[in-house]
mmCIF file of C-alpha atoms and ligand atoms in Angstrom:
data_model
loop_
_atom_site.group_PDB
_atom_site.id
_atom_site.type_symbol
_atom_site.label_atom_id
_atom_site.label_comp_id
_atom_site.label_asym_id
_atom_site.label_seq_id
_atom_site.Cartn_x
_atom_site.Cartn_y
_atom_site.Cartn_z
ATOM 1 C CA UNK G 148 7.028 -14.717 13.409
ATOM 2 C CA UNK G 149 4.147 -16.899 13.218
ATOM 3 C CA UNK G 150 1.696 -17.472 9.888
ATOM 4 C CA UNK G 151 -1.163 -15.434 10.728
ATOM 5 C CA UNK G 152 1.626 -12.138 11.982
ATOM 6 C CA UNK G 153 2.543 -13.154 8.547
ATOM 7 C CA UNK G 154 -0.134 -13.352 6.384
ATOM 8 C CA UNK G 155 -1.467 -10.134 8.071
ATOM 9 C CA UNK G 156 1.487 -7.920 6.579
ATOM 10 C CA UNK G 157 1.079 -9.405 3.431
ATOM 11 C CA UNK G 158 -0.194 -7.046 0.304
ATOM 12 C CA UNK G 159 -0.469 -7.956 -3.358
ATOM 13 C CA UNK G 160 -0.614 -5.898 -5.609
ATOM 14 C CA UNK G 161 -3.690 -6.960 -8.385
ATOM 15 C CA UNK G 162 -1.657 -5.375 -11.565
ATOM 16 C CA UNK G 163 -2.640 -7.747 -14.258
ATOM 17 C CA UNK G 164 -4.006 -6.418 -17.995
ATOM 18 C CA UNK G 165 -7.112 -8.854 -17.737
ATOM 19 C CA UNK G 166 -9.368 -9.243 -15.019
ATOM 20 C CA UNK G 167 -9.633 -12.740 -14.824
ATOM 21 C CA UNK G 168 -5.316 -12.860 -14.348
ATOM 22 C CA UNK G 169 -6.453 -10.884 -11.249
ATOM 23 C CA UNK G 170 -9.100 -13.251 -10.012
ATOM 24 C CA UNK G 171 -7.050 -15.802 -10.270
ATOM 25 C CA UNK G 172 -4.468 -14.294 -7.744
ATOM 26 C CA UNK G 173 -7.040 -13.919 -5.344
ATOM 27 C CA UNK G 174 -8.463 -17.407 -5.772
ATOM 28 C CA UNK G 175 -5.066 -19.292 -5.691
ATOM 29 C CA UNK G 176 -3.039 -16.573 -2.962
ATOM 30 C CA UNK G 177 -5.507 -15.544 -0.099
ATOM 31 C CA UNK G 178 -4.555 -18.147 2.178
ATOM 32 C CA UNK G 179 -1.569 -16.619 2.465
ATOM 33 C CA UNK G 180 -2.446 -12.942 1.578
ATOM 34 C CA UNK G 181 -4.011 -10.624 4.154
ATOM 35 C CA UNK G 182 -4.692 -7.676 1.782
ATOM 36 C CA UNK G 183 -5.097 -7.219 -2.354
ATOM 37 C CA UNK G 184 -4.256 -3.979 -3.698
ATOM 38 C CA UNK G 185 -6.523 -2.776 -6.309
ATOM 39 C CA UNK G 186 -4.266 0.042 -8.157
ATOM 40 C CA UNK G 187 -5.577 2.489 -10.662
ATOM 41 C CA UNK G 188 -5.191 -0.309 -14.011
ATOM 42 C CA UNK G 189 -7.295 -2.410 -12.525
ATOM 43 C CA UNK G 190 -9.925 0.234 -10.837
ATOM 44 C CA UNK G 191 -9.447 2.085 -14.155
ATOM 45 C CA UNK G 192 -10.006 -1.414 -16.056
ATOM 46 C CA UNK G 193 -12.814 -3.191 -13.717
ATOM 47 C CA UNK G 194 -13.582 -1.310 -10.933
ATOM 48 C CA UNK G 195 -16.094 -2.558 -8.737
ATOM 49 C CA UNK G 196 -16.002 -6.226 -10.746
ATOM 50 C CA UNK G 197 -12.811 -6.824 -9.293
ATOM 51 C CA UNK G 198 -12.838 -5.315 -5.937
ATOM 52 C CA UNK G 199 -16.417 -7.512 -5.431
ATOM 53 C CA UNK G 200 -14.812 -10.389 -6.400
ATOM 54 C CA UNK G 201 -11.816 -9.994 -3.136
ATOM 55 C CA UNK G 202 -14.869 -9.203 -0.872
ATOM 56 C CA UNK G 203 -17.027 -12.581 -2.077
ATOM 57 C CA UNK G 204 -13.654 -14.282 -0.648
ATOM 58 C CA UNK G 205 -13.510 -12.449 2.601
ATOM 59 C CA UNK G 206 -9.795 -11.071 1.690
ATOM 60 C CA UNK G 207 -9.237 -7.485 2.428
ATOM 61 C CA UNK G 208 -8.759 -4.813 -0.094
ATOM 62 C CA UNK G 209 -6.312 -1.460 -0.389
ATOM 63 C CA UNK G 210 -7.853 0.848 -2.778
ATOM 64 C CA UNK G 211 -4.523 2.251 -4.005
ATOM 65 C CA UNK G 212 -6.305 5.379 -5.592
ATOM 66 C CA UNK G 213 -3.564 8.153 -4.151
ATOM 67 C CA UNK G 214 -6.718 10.866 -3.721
ATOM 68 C CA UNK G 215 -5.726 14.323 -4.476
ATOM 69 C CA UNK G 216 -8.512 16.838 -5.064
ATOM 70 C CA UNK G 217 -9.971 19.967 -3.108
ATOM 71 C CA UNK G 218 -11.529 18.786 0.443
ATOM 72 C CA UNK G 219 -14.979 18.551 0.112
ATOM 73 C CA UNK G 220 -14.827 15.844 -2.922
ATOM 74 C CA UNK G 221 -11.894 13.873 -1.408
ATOM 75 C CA UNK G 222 -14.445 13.183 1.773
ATOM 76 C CA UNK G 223 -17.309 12.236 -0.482
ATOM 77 C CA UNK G 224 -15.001 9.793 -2.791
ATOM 78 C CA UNK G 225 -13.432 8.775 0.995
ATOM 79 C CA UNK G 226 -17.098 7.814 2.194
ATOM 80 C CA UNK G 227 -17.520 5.993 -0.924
ATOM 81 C CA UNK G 228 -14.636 4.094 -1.224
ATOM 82 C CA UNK G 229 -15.187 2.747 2.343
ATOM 83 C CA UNK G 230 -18.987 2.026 1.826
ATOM 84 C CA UNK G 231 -17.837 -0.261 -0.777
ATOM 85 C CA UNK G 232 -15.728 -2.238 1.376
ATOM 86 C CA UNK G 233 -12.109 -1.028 1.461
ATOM 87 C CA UNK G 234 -10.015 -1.751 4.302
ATOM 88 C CA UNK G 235 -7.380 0.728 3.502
ATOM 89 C CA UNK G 236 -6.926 3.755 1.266
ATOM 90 C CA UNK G 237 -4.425 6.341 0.182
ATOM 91 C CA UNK G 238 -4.226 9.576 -0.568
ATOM 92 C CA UNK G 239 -1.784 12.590 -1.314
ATOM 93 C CA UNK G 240 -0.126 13.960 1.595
ATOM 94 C CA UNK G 241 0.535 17.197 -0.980
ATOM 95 C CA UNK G 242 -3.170 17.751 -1.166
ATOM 96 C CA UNK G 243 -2.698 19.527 2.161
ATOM 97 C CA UNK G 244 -3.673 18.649 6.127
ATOM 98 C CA UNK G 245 -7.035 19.633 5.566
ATOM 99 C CA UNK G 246 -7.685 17.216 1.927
ATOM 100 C CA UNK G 247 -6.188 14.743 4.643
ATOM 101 C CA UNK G 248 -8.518 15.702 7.500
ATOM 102 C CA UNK G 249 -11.551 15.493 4.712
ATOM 103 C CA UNK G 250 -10.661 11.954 3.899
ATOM 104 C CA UNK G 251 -10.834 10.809 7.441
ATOM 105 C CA UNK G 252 -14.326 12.068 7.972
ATOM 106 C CA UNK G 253 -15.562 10.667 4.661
ATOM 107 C CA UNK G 254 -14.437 7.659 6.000
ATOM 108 C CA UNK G 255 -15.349 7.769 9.540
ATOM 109 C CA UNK G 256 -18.853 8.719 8.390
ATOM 110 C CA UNK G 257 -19.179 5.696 6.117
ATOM 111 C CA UNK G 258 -17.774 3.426 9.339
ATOM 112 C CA UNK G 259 -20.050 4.838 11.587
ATOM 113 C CA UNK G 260 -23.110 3.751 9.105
ATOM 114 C CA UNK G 261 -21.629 0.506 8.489
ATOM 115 C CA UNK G 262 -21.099 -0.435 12.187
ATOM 116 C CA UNK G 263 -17.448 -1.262 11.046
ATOM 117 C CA UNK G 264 -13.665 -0.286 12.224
ATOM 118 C CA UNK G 265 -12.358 2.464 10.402
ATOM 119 C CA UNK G 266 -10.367 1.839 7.139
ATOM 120 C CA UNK G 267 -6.605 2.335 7.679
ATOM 121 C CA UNK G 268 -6.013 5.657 5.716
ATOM 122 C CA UNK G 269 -1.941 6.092 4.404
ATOM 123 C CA UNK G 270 -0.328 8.950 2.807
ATOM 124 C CA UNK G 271 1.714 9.189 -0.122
ATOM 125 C CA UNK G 272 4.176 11.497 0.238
ATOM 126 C CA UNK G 273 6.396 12.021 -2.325
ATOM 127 C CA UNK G 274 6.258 9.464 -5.339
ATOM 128 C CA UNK G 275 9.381 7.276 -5.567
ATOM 129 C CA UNK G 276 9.433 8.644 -9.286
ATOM 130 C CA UNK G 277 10.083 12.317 -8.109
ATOM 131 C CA UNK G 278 13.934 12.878 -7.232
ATOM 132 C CA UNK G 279 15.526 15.766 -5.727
ATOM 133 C CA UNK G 280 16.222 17.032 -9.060
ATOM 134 C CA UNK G 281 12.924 16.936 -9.938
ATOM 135 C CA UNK G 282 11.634 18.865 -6.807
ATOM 136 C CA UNK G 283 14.119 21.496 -7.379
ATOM 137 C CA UNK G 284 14.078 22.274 -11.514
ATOM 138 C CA UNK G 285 10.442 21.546 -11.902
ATOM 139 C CA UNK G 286 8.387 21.640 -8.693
ATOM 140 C CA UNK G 287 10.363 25.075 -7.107
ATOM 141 C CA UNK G 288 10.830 22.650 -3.921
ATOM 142 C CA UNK G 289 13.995 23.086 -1.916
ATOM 143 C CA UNK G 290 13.833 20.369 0.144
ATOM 144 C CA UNK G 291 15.487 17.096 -0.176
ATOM 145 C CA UNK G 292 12.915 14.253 -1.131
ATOM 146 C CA UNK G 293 13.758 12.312 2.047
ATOM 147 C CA UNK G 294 13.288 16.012 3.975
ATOM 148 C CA UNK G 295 9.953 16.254 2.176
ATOM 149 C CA UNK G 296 8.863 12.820 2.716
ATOM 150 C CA UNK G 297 9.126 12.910 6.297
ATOM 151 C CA UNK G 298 7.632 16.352 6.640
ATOM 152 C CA UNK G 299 4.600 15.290 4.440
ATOM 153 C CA UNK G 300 4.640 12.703 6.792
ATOM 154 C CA UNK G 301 4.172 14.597 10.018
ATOM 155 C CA UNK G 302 1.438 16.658 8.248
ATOM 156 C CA UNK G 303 -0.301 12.951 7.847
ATOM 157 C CA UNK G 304 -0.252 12.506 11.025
ATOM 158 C CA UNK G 305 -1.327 15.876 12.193
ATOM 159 C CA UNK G 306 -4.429 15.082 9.881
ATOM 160 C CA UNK G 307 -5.155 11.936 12.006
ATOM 161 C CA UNK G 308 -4.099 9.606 8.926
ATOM 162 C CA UNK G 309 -2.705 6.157 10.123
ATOM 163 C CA UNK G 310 0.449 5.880 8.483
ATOM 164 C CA UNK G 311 2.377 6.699 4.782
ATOM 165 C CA UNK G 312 3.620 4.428 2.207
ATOM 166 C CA UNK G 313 7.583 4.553 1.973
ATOM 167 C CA UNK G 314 10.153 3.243 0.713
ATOM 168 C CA UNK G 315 12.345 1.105 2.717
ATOM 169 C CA UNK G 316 15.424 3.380 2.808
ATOM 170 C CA UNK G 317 12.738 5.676 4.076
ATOM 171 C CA UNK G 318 10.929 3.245 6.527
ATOM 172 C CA UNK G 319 13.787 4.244 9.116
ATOM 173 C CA UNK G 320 13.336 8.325 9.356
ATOM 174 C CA UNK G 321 9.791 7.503 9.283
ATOM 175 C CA UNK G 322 9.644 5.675 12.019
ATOM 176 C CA UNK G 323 12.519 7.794 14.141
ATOM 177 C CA UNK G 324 10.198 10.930 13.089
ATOM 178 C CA UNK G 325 6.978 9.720 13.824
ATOM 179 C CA UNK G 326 7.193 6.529 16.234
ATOM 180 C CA UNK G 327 6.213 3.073 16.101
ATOM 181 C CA UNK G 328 3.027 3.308 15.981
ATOM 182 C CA UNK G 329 2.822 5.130 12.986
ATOM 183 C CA UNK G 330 2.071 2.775 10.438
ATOM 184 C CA UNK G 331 4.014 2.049 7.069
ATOM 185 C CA UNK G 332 3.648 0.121 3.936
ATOM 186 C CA UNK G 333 6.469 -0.973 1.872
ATOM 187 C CA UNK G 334 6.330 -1.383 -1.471
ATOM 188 C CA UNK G 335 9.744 -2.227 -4.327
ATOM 189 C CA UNK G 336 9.917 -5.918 -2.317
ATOM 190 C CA UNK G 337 12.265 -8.517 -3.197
ATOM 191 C CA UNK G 338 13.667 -11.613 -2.049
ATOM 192 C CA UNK G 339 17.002 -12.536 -2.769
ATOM 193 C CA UNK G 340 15.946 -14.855 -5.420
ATOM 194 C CA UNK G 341 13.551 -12.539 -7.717
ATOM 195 C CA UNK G 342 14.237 -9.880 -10.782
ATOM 196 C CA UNK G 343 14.246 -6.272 -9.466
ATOM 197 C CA UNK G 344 12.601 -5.417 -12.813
ATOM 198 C CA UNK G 345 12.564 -1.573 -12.724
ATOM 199 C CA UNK G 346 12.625 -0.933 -8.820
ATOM 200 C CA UNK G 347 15.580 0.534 -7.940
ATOM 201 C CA UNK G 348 15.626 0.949 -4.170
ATOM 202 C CA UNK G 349 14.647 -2.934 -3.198
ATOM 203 C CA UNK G 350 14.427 -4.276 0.216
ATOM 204 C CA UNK G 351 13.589 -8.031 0.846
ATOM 205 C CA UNK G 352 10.637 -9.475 2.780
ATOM 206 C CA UNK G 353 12.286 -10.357 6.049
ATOM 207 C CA UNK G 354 14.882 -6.912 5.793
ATOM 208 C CA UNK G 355 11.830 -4.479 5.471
ATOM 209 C CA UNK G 356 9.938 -6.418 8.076
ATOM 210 C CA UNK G 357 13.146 -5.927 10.599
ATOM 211 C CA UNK G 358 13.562 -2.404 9.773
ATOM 212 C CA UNK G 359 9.816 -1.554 11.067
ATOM 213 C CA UNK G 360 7.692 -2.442 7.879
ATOM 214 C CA UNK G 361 3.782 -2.472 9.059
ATOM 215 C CA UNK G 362 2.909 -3.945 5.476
ATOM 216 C CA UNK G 363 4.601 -5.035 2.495
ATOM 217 C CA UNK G 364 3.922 -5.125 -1.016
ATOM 218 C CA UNK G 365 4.089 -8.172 -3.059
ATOM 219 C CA UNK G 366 3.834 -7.645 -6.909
ATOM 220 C CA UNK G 367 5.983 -9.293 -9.975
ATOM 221 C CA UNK G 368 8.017 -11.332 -7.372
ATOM 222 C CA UNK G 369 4.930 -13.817 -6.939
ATOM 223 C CA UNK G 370 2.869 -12.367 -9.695
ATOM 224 C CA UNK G 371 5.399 -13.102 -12.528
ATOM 225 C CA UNK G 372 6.643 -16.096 -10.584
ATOM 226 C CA UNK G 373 6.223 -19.323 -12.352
ATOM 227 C CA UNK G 374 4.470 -21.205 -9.292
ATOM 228 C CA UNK G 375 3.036 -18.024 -7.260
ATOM 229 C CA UNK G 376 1.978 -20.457 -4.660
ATOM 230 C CA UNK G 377 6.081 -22.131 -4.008
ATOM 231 C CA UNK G 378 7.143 -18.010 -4.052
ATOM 232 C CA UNK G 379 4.904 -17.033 -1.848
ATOM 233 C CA UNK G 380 5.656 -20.126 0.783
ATOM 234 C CA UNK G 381 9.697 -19.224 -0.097
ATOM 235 C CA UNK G 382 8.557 -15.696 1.351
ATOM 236 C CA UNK G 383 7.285 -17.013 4.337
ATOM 237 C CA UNK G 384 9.929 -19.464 5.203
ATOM 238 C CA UNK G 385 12.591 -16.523 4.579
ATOM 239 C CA UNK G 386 10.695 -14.141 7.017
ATOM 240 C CA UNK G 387 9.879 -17.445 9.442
ATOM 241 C CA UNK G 388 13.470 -18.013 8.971
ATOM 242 C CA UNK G 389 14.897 -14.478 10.041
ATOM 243 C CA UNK G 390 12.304 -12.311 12.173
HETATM 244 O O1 LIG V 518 5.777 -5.553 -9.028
HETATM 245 P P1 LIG V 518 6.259 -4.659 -7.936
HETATM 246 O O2 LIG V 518 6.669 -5.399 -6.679
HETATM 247 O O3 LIG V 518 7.329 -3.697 -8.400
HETATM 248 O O4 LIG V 518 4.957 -3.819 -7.537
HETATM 249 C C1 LIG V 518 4.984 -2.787 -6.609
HETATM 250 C C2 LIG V 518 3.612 -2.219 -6.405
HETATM 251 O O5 LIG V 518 3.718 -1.143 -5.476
HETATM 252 C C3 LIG V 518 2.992 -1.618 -7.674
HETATM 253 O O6 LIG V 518 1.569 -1.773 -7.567
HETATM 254 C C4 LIG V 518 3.394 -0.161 -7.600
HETATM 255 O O7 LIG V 518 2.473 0.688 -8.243
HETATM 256 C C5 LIG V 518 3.351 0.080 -6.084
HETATM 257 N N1 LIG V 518 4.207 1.187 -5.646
HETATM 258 C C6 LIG V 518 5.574 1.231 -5.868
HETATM 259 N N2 LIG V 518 6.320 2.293 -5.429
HETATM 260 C C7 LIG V 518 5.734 3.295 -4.784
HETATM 261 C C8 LIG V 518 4.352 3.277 -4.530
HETATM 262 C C9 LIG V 518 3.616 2.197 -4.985
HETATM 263 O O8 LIG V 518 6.135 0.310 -6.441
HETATM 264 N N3 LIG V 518 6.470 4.288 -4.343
#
């Protein structure tokens, strides 16, 4: 796989206390980063400071702000989100096909006025915090969370949403459910050689790549890595290495 096929899959995830911790990221990592995620600390934190500061350096940004509300204000925040400049967002698949169908044409609508391509909208389905215990004792849900997942999944794609974040055990009956085409971002990433902090189901760069990864997300392997600039070329010599 060459740099750019690289660098394209590439997301890191912005989750620093202070804003400037953040700005540095971007200033040192976009050459090698194709996308920063912008998660609810930082939004919460700096909002706009922060996601202006990606766009002055022509690096994309994923709004990770996991929209769940009735229709008609999921469209409005959609249009927003887009008009300032996101390249993908998410939102909750459990919000329903028609929340989902909402956030498209907020976004399409802001496209259209920007003279832009469409933002690449993902689903979460159900949060990698939420186990089958939990669906059953507290959320009255039968279903299996890898069940649930994929059938959120095909309601995301009924919707006309692009693709679902996933887990890498997950990245498999996503794909086999839905197709290729159907995109997915990874997150819980690590090479061989980093902590797995609290992540529990891990895959590494080049394994989630193989197993149909669109996109993967880079946090406290290169963010908490002494020299964020030798992890992040150790990443791409393991992928150039393997895929
Ligand atoms: O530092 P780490 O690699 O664990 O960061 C993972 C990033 O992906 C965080 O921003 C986290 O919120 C996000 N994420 C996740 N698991 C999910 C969905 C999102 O770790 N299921």
């Amino acid at each position: 796989m060459n740099n750019e096929d690289i660098k394209k899959r590439l997301v890191l995830a912005l989750d620093t206390e202070k804003i400037e911790e953040a700005k540095n990221l971007v200033d040192k990592l976009s050459p090698y980063i194709g996308t920063f995620k912008v998660g609810l600390q930082m939004f919460c934190g700096y909002g706009l400071e922060i996601i202006n500061y990606i766009k002055e350096k022509n690096s994309n940004f994923f709004m990770d702000i996991k929209l769940h509300d009735i229709p008609n204000t999921v469209e409005k925040a959609s249009y927003n989100i887009v008009k300032n400049g996101a390249t993908f967002f998410n939102v909750h698949a459990t919000g329903g096909i028609e929340m989902m169908k909402a956030a498209k044409r907020g976004a399409n609508k802001a496209s259209e006025e920007l003279g832009i391509n469409p933002p690449l909208i993902l689903a979460v389905t159900v949060l990698t915090s939420i186990s089958d215990e939990i669906l059953k004792n507290e959320l009255d849900n039968k279903n299996t969370a890898k069940d649930f997942v994929v059938k959120l999944a095909e309601n995301a794609k009924i919707a006309g949403l692009d693709g679902v974040v996933a887990s890498a055990n997950e990245l498999k009956y996503i794909k086999e459910a839905l197709g290729s085409d159907f995109k997915v971002l990874t997150p819980g990433i690590r090479p061989v050689w980093s902590l797995k902090n609290d992540q529990k189901r891990t895959a590494t760069p080049s394994n989630a790549i193989k197993n149909g990864a669109d996109y993967i997300v880079l946090g406290r392997a290169v963010t908490s890595a002494e020299d964020k600039i030798e992890a992040i070329k150790k990443i791409y010599k393991e992928i150039q290495e393997e895929i």
